[in-house]
Coordinates of C-alpha atoms in Angstrom, one line a residue:
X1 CA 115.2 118.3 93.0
X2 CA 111.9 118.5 95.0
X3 CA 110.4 114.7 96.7
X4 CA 106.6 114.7 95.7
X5 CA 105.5 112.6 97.9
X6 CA 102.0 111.6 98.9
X7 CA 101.2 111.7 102.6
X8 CA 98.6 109.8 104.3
X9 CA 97.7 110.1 107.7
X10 CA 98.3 113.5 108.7
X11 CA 98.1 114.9 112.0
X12 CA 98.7 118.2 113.4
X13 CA 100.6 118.5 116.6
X14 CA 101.1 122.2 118.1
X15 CA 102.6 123.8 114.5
X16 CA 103.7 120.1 113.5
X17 CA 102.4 118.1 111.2
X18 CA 103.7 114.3 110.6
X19 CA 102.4 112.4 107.6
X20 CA 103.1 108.9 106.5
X21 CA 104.2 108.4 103.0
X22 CA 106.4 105.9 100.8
X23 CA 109.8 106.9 99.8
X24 CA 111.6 106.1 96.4
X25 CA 112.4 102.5 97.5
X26 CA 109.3 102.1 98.7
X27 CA 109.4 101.7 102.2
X28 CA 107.2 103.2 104.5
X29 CA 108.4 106.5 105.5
X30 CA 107.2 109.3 108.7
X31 CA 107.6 113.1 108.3
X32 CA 107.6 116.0 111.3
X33 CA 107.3 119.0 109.9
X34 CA 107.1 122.5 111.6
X35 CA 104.7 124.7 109.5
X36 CA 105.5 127.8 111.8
X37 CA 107.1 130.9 109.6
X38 CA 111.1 131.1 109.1
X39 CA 111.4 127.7 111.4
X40 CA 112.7 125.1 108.8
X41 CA 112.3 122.1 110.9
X42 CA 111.7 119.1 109.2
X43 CA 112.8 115.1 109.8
X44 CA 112.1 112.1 108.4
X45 CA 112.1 108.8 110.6
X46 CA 111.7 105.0 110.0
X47 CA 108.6 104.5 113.0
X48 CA 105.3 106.5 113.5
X49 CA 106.6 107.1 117.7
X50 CA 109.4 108.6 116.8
X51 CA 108.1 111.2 114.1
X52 CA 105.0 112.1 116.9
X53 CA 108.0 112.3 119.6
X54 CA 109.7 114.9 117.8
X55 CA 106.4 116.9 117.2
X56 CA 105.8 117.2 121.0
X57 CA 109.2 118.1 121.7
X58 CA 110.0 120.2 118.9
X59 CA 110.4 124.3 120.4
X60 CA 110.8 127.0 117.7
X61 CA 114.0 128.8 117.5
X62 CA 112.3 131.7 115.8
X63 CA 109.8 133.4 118.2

């Protein structure tokens, strides 16, 4: 079953990208997602510091 979700607030950090959105019970919800081929990385976290955190430190495995 795929989330559709609608993200607001999307930045783009190296090949991350964290977006704000609501999740089904409504509460306020930050994404970090690696767009990078074959990587698969992706988190969802509860404060907009941590999501941005994981962006800067997030290293590909696949190079």
């Amino acid at each position: 079953m795929t989330a559709s979700r609608r993200f607001r607030n999307v930045v783009r950090i190296g090949p991350v990208q964290v977006g704000t959105a609501y999740d089904r019970r409504g509460r306020e919800k930050h994404t970090a997602a690696c767009t990078a081929p074959r990587c698969g990385f992706s988190a969802d976290y509860d404060s907009r510091a941590a999501a941005e955190l994981a962006a800067r430190t997030h290293r590909c495995p696949v190079r």
